[in-house]
XYZ file of C-alpha atoms in Angstrom:
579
model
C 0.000 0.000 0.000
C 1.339 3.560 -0.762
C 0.432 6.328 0.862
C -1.419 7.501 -2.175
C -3.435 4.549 -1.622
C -4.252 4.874 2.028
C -5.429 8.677 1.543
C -7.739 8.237 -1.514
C -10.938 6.868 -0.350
C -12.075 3.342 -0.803
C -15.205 2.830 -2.992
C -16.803 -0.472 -1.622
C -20.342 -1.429 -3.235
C -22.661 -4.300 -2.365
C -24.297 -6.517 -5.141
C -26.310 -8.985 -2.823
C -28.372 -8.652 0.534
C -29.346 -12.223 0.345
C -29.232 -15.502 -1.132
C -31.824 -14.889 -3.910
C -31.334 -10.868 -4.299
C -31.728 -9.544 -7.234
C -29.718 -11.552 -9.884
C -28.446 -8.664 -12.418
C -26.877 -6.513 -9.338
C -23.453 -7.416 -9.386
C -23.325 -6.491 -13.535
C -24.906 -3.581 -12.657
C -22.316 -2.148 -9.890
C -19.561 -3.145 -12.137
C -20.894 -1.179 -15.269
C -22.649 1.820 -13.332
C -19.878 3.766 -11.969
C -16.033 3.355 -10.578
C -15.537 0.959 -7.782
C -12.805 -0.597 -5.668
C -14.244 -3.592 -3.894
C -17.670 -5.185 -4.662
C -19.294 -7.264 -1.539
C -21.950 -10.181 -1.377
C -23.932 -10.716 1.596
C -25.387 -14.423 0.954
C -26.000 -15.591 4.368
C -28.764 -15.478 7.363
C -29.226 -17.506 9.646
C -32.007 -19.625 7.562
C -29.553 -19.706 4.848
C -27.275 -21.755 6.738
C -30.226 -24.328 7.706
C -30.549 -24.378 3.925
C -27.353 -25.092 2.527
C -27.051 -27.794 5.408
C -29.340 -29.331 3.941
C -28.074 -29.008 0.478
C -24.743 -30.680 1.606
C -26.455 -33.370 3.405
C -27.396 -34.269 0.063
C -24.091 -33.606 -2.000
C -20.862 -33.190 0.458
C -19.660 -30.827 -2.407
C -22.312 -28.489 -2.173
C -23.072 -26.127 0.992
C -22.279 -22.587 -0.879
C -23.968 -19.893 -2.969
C -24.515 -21.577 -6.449
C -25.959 -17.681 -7.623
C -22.624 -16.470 -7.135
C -20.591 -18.705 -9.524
C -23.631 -18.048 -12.126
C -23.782 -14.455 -11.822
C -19.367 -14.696 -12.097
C -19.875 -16.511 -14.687
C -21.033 -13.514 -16.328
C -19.058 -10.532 -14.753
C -15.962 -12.036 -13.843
C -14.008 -10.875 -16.898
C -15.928 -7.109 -16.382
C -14.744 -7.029 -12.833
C -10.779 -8.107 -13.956
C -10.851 -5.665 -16.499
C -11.957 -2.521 -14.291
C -9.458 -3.827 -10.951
C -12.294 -4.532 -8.879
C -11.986 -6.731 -6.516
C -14.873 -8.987 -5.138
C -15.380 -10.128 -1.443
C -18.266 -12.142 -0.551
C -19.586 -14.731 1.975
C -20.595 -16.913 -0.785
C -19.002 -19.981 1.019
C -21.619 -20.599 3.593
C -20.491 -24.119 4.605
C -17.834 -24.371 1.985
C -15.677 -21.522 1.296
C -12.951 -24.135 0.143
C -15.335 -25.636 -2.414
C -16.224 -21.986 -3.624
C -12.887 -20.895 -4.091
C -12.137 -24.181 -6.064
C -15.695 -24.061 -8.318
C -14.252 -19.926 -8.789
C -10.695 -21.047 -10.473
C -12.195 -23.412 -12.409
C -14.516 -21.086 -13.803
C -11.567 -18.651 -14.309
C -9.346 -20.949 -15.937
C -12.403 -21.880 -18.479
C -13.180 -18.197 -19.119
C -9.429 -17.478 -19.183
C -9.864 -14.862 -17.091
C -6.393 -14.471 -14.999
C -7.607 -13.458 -11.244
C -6.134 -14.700 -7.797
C -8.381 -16.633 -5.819
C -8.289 -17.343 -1.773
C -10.883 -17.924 0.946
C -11.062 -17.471 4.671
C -11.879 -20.295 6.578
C -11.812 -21.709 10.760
C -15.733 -20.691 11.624
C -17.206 -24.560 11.183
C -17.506 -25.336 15.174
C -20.160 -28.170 13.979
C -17.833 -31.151 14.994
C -17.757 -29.489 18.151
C -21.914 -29.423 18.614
C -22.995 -32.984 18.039
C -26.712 -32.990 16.541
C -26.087 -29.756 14.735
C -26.529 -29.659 11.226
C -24.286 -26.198 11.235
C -22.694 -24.595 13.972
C -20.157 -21.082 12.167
C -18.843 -19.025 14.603
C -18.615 -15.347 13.406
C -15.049 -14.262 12.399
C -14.350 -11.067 11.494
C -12.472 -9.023 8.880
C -9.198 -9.461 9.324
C -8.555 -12.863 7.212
C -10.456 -11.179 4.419
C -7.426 -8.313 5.042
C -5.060 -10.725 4.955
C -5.945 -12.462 1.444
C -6.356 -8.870 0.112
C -2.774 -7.984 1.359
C -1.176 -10.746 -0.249
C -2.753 -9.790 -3.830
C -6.476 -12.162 -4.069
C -8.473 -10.540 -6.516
C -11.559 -12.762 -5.446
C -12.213 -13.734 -1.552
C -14.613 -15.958 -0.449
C -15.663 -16.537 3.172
C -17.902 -19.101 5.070
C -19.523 -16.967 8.430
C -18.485 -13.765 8.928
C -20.333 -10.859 9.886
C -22.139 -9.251 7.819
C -19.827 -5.971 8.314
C -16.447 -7.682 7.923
C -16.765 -7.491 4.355
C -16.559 -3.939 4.758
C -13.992 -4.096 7.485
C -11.671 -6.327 5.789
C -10.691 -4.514 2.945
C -10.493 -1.081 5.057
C -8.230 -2.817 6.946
C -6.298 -3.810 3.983
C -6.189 -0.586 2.123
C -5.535 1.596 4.828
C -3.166 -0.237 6.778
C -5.368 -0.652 9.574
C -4.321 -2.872 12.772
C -6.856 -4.550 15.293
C -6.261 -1.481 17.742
C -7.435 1.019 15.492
C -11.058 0.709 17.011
C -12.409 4.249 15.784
C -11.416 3.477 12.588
C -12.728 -0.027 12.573
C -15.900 0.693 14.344
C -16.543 3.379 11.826
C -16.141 0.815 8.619
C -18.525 -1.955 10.529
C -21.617 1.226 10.707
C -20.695 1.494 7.164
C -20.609 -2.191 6.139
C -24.140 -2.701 8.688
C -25.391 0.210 6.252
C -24.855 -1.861 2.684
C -25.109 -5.136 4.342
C -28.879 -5.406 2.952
C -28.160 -3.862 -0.514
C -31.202 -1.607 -1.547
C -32.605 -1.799 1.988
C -30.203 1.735 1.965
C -31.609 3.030 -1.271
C -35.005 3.432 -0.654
C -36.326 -0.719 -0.536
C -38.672 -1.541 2.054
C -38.733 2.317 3.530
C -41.273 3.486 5.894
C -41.716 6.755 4.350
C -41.497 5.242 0.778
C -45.102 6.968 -0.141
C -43.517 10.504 0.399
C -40.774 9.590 -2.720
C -43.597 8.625 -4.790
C -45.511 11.552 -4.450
C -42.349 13.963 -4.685
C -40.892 12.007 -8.044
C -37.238 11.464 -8.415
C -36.065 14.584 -9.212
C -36.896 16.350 -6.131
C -35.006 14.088 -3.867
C -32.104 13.746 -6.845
C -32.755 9.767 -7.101
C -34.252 7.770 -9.747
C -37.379 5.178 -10.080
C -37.961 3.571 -6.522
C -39.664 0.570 -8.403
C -36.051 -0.507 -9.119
C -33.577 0.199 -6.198
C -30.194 0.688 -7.271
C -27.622 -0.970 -4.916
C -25.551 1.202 -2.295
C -21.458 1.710 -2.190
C -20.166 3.669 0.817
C -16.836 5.849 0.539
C -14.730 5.392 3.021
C -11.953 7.421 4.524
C -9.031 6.568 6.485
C -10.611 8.594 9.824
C -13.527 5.909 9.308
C -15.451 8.203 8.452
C -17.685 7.311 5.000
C -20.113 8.958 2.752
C -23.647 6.752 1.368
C -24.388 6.888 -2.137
C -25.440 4.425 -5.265
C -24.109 4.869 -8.829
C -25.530 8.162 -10.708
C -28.760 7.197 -12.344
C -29.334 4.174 -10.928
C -33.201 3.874 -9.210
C -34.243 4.691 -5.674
C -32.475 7.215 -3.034
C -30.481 8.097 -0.301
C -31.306 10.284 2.889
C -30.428 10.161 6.216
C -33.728 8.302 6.594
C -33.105 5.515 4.794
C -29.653 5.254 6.203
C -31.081 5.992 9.765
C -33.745 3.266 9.375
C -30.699 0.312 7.335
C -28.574 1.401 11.129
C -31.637 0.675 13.187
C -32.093 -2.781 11.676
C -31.453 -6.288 13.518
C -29.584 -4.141 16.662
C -30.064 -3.996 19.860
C -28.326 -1.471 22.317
C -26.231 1.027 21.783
C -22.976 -1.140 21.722
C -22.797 -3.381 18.253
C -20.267 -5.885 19.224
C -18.486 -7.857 16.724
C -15.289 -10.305 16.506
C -13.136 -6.922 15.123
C -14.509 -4.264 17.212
C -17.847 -2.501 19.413
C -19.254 0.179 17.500
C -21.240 2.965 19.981
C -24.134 3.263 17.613
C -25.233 6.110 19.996
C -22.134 8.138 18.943
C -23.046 7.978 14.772
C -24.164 11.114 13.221
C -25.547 11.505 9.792
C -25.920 14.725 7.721
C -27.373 15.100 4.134
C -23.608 15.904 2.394
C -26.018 16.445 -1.207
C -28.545 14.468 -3.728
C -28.178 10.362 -2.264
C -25.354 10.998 -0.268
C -25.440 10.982 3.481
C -22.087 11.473 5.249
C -21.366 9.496 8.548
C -19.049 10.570 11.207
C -18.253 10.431 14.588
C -18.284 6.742 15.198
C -16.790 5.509 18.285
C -15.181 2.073 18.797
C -14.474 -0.244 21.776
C -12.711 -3.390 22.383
C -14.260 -6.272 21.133
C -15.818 -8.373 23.538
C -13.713 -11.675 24.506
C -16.571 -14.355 22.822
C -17.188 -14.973 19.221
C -21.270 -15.452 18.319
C -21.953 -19.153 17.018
C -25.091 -19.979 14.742
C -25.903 -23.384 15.405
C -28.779 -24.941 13.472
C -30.575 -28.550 14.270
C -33.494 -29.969 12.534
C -36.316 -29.286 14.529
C -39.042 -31.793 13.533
C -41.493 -31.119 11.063
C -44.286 -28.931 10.358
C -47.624 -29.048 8.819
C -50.416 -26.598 8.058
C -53.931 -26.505 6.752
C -55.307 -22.868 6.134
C -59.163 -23.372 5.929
C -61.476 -20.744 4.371
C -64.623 -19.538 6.256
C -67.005 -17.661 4.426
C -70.029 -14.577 5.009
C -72.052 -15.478 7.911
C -70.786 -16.973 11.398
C -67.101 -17.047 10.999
C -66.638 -17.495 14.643
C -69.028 -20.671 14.951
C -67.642 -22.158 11.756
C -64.152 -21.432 13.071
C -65.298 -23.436 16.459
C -66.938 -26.317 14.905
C -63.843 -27.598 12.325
C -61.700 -27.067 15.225
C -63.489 -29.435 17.791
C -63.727 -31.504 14.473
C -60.140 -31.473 13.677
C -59.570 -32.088 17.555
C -61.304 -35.110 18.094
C -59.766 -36.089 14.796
C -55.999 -35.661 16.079
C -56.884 -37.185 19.596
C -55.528 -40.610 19.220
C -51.958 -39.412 18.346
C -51.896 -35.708 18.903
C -49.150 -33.683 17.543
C -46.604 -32.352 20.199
C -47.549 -28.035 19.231
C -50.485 -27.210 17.954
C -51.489 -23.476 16.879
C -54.657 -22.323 15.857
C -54.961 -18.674 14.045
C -58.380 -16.681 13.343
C -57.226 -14.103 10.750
C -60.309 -11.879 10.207
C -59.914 -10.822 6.193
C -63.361 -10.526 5.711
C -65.595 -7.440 5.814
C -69.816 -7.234 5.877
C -71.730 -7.247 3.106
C -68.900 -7.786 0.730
C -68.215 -7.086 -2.401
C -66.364 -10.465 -4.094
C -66.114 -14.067 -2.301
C -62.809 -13.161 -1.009
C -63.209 -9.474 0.838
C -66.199 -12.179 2.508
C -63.757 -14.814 3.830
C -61.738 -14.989 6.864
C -58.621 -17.882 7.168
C -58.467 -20.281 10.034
C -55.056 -21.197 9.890
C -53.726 -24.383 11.696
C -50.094 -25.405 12.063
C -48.474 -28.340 13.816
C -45.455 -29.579 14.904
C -43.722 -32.640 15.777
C -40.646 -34.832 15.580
C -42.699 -37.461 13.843
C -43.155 -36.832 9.971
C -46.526 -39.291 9.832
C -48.170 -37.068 12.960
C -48.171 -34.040 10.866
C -48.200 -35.261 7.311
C -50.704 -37.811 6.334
C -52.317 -37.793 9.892
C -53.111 -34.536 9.741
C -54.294 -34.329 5.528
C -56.590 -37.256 5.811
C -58.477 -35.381 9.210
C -58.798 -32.261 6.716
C -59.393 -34.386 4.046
C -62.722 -36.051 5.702
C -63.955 -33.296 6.743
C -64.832 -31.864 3.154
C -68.639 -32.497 3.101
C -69.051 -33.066 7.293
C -68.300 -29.738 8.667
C -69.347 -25.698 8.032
C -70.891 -24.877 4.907
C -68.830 -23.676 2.306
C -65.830 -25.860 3.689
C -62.686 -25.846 1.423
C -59.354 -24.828 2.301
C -56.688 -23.118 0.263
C -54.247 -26.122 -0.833
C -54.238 -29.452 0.171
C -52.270 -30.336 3.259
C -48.731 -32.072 2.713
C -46.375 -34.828 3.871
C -45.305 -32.318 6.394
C -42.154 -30.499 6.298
C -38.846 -30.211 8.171
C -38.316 -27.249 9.975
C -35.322 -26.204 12.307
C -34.173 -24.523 15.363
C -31.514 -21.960 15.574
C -29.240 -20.778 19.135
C -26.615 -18.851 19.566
C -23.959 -19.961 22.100
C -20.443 -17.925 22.592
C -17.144 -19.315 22.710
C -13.715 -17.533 23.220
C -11.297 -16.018 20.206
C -9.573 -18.870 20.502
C -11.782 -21.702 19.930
C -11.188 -21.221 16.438
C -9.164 -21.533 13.640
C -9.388 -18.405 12.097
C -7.273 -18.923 8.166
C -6.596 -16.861 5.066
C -6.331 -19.410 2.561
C -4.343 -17.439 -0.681
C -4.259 -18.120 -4.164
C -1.031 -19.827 -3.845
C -1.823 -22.651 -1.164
C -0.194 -20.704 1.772
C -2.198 -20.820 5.135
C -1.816 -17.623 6.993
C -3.152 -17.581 10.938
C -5.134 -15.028 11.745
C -4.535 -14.294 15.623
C -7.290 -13.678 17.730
C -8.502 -10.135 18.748
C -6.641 -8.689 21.682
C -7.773 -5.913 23.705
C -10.943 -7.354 24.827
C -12.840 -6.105 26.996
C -16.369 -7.591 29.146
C -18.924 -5.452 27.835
C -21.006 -6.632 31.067
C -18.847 -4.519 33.250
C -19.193 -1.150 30.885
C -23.044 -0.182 31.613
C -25.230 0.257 28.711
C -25.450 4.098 28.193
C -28.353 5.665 30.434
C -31.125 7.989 28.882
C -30.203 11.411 28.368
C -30.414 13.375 31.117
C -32.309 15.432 32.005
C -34.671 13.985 29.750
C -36.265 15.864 26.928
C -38.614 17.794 27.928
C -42.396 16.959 26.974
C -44.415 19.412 24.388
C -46.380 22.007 26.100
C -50.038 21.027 26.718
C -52.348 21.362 23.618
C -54.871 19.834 21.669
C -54.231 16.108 20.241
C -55.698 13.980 17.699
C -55.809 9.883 17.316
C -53.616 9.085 14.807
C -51.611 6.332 13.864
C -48.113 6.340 15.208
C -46.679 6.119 11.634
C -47.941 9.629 10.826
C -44.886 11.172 12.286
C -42.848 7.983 13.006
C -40.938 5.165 10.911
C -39.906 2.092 11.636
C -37.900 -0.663 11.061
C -37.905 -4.588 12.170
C -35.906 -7.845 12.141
C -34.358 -10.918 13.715
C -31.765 -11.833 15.592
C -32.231 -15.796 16.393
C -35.333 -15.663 18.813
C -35.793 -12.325 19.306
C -37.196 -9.317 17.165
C -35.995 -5.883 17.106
C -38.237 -2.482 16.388
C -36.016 0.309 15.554
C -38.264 3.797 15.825
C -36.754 7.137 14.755
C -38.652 10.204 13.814
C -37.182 13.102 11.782
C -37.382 16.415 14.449
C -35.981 17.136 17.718
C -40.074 18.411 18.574
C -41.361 14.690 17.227
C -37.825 13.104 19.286
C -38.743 15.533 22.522
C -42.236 13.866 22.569
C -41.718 10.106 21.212
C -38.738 9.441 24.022
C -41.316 10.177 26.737
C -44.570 8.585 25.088
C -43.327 5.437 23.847
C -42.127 3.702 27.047
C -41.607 -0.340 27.377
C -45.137 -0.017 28.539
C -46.667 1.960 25.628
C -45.060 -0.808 23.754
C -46.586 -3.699 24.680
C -49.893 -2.404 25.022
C -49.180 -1.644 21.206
C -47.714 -4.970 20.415
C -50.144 -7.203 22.849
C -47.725 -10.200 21.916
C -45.070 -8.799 23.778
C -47.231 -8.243 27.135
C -45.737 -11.208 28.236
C -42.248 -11.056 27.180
C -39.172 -9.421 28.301
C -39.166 -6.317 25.728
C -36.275 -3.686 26.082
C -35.537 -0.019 25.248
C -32.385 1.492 24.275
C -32.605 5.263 23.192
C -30.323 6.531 20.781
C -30.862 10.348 20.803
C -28.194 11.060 17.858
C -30.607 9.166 15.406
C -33.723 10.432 17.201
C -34.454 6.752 17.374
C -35.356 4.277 20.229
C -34.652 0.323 19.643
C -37.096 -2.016 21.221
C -35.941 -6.146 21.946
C -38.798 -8.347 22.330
C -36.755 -11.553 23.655
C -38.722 -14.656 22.418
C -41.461 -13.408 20.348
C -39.840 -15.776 17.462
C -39.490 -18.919 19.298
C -37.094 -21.131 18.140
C -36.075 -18.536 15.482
C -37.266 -18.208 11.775
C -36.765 -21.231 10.224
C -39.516 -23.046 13.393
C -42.004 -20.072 11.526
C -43.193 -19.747 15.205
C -45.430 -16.723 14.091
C -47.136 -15.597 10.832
C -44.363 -12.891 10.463
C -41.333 -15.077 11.392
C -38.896 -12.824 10.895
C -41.146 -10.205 11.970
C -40.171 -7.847 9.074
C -43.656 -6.080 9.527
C -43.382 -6.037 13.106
C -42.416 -2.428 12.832
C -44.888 -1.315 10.335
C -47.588 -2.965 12.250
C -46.233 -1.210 15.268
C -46.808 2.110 12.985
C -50.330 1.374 12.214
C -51.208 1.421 15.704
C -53.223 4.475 16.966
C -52.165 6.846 19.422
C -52.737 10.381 20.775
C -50.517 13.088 19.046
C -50.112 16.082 19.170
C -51.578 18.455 16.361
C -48.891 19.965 16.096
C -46.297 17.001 15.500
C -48.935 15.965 12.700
């Protein structure tokens, strides 16, 4: 690296958010404006219940197969501009991936160095698992970038090490430099979910439609473009997307990507802590939001570990009640479907009235509600055929107008996901280059027992209420958005709102208590609030309110992705002058 390099800025785009984003991305951040590094985010947790799966099946398998096709087409276009590609592609098999990669290269002719980062598979070490990855961070993807890979693959890693590895390379960075790191994993937690940052799945998405794309500088939010951050040597980093490209960038939707799938103030990861509370964002021009000020701590001295089992499996039957009586129809096919299931009941049963229908309406449909029914078990027959052949029976002995909306199944396998910690050094963290050479990547030193740093307290004094005035009912969303996710079992709601007046008057109204009378499925759970005054946002964790976590589908949301926006629809008294 010369210092030319280090002070320029490094342009790092992401192509992928998921496994199954949008195919034609990673052509389109190569041919839509100048780049450094592209990243690939392929991996959640359900991911890696599916690609265990796949390599129970074929030992070979266990990675991204999208990547290698969309390579297949962009491989040469990303040689021939330098860019260099990072992604977690590997899932269970970053070895395999970096193999299936050179042979592609060496069949398109395309000269490019390929290594992989390996030493998260703990599965050996959790008998019954299917997967068990610990979460490594960035600094094997550094090391493979140091030593000249123009294409690094990775099993588990954070989502933001694929931003914080190749900062680390470029600038030289060491695993002390926690500003500086803690500032590249808010910018990697930004692009981690691709178009999430430009505009996709925004609360206040109706206000860009109205507006059109010129007046906020972006382009058609029907289409997203993807976002790239630049990032300085400080840490410090600008979000944009390629000129032209669909969608747009504020300090809303960059506000709302930071609030998503966190929980306190302190983001811990394998490389560093970032104090989300310390992040500011200004508009720095059309879809470009400058962030600064990030603070960084010591790492914590545990690594996270994803560790999926199978479950048992699951079966449902969705029946349709129409027009007249939908809560006696509902009662009957359930004492039916009872009795039915009596002589070898299924371990979990849920029942679900989900009132879709309206009076006097105008087509079949706006007349029917669903009465959904799902159970579980570790026994395939209990849920499969068991359960079809009680729906089955029922066809012409049960409400009028029976039918249901498919035919139930065999019953399918669902799992279970935890997350247990282990030490730094419980694993065997490896940059594996393009030339065969292993290269140990030490553990993180400087840790520190985030337990015995208390979790910063509200501001104080706290903001003030509004004077007394006149309020109306209105939902919450009017002045509020929102945005929700996972994290194993639990669900996160970030809130933010976009004035200190609407900030003054949300941090007092919406206590833990305002909450779950909101959300009535959290009455019951342990639901905490962490205030974040920078981003005039609070972050609520509902602990349990997923179960077993999304791939049991405890809950008709499982991933409770509209957790927030339901939380938005809910009705409150505002103040007329906040609306």
């Amino acid at each position: 690296m010369t210092p030319t390099q280090a002070s320029r800025p490094l342009r790092i785009g992401n192509a992928s958010g998921f496994y199954g984003d949008r195919f034609d991305a990673m052509r389109e951040m190569l041919t839509g404006g100048e780049l450094d590094v592209l990243t690939g985010d392929y991996l959640a947790e359900l991911t890696m219940l599916i690609l265990g799966r796949d390599r129970l099946k074929d030992p070979g398998a266990g990675y991204a197969r999208t990547f290698l096709r969309q390579l297949e087409e962009c491989l040469g276009l990303a040689h021939e501009r330098g860019v260099r590609i990072v992604a977690n592609a590997g899932g269970l098999n970053p070895a395999g991936l970096a193999d299936a990669v050179r042979q592609l290269a060496d069949r398109l002719g395309v000269p490019v160095r390929v290594a992989h980062v390996e030493g998260d598979d703990l599965t050996a070490a959790h008998p019954g698992s299917l997967a068990a990855h610990a979460y490594l961070g960035g600094f094997g993807i550094a090391a493979c970038l140091h030593e000249g890979a123009d294409i690094v693959v990775t099993g588990r890693v954070t989502d933001a090490a694929l931003v914080t590895g190749p900062a680390a390379a470029h600038f030289g960075w060491g695993p002390g430099d926690h500003d500086r790191l803690a500032g590249a994993v808010v910018a990697g937690h930004v692009l981690e979910c691709g178009a999430q940052a430009t505009g996709g799945n925004y609360a206040f998405f109706h206000e860009f439609r109205r507006s059109g794309a010129g007046a906020r500088g972006g382009g058609d939010l029907r289409r997203p473009g993807f976002p790239l951050a630049e990032l300085h040597e400080d840490g410090t980093c600008v979000i944009t997307k390629h000129p032209g490209t669909g969608g747009f960038v504020d300090v809303g939707t960059v506000t709302a990507q930071l609030l998503y799938e966190t929980a306190g103030a302190r983001y811990a990861g394998p490389d560093v802590t970032a104090r989300l509370d310390t992040v500011r964002l200004t508009q720095d021009g059309p879809d470009r939001v400058r962030i600064e000020g990030v603070r960084g701590e010591a790492p914590p001295p545990t690594l996270k570990v994803g560790v999926n089992r199978l479950g048992g499996f699951r079966g449902e039957v969705a029946f349709v009640l129409t027009g007249l009586d939908i809560e006696a129809k509902a009662a009957l096919v359930r004492e039916q479907m009872t009795d039915a299931l009596a002589k070898s009941p299924p371990a979990d049963v849920r029942w679900d009235l989900v009132r879709t229908d309206r009076p006097d309406a105008p087509t079949e449909e706006t007349a029917s509600a669903l009465l959904r029914l799902v159970v579980r078990d570790r026994d395939q027959e209990t849920v499969g055929r068991a359960l079809s052949g009680a729906a089955v029976e029922l066809a012409l002995a049960s409400y009028p107008g029976f039918h249901v909306l498919a035919p139930p199944g065999k019953g399918s396998p669902y799992g279970v996901f935890e997350d247990v910690y282990v030490p730094h050094g419980a694993v065997d963290h490896v940059a594996v280059l393009h030339d065969g050479r292993r290269v140990p990547v030490p553990p993180a030193h400087g840790i520190a027992v985030l337990d015995e740093v208390p979790e910063p307290p509200l501001p104080q004094p706290l903001p003030q209420p509004l004077p007394s005035g006149p309020t109306q009912r209105a939902p919450l969303g009017r002045i509020a958005g929102a945005r929700s996710g996972d994290k194993g079992g639990n669900a996160n709601v970030g809130v933010w709102v976009r004035t200190d007046e609407a900030w003054r008057w949300l941090a007092h109204e919406l206590t833990v208590d305002r909450f779950r009378q909101l959300i009535p499925e959290s009455s019951r759970l342990k639901v905490t609030r962490h205030p974040l005054p920078n981003l005039r946002a609070l972050n609520f964790v509902v602990e349990g309110i997923l179960g077993e976590g999304v791939a049991a589908q405890h809950r008709f949301d499982p991933q409770a992705k509209a957790l927030g926006e339901w939380l938005r629809s809910r009705h409150l008294d505002i103040p007329e002058t906040l609306l």
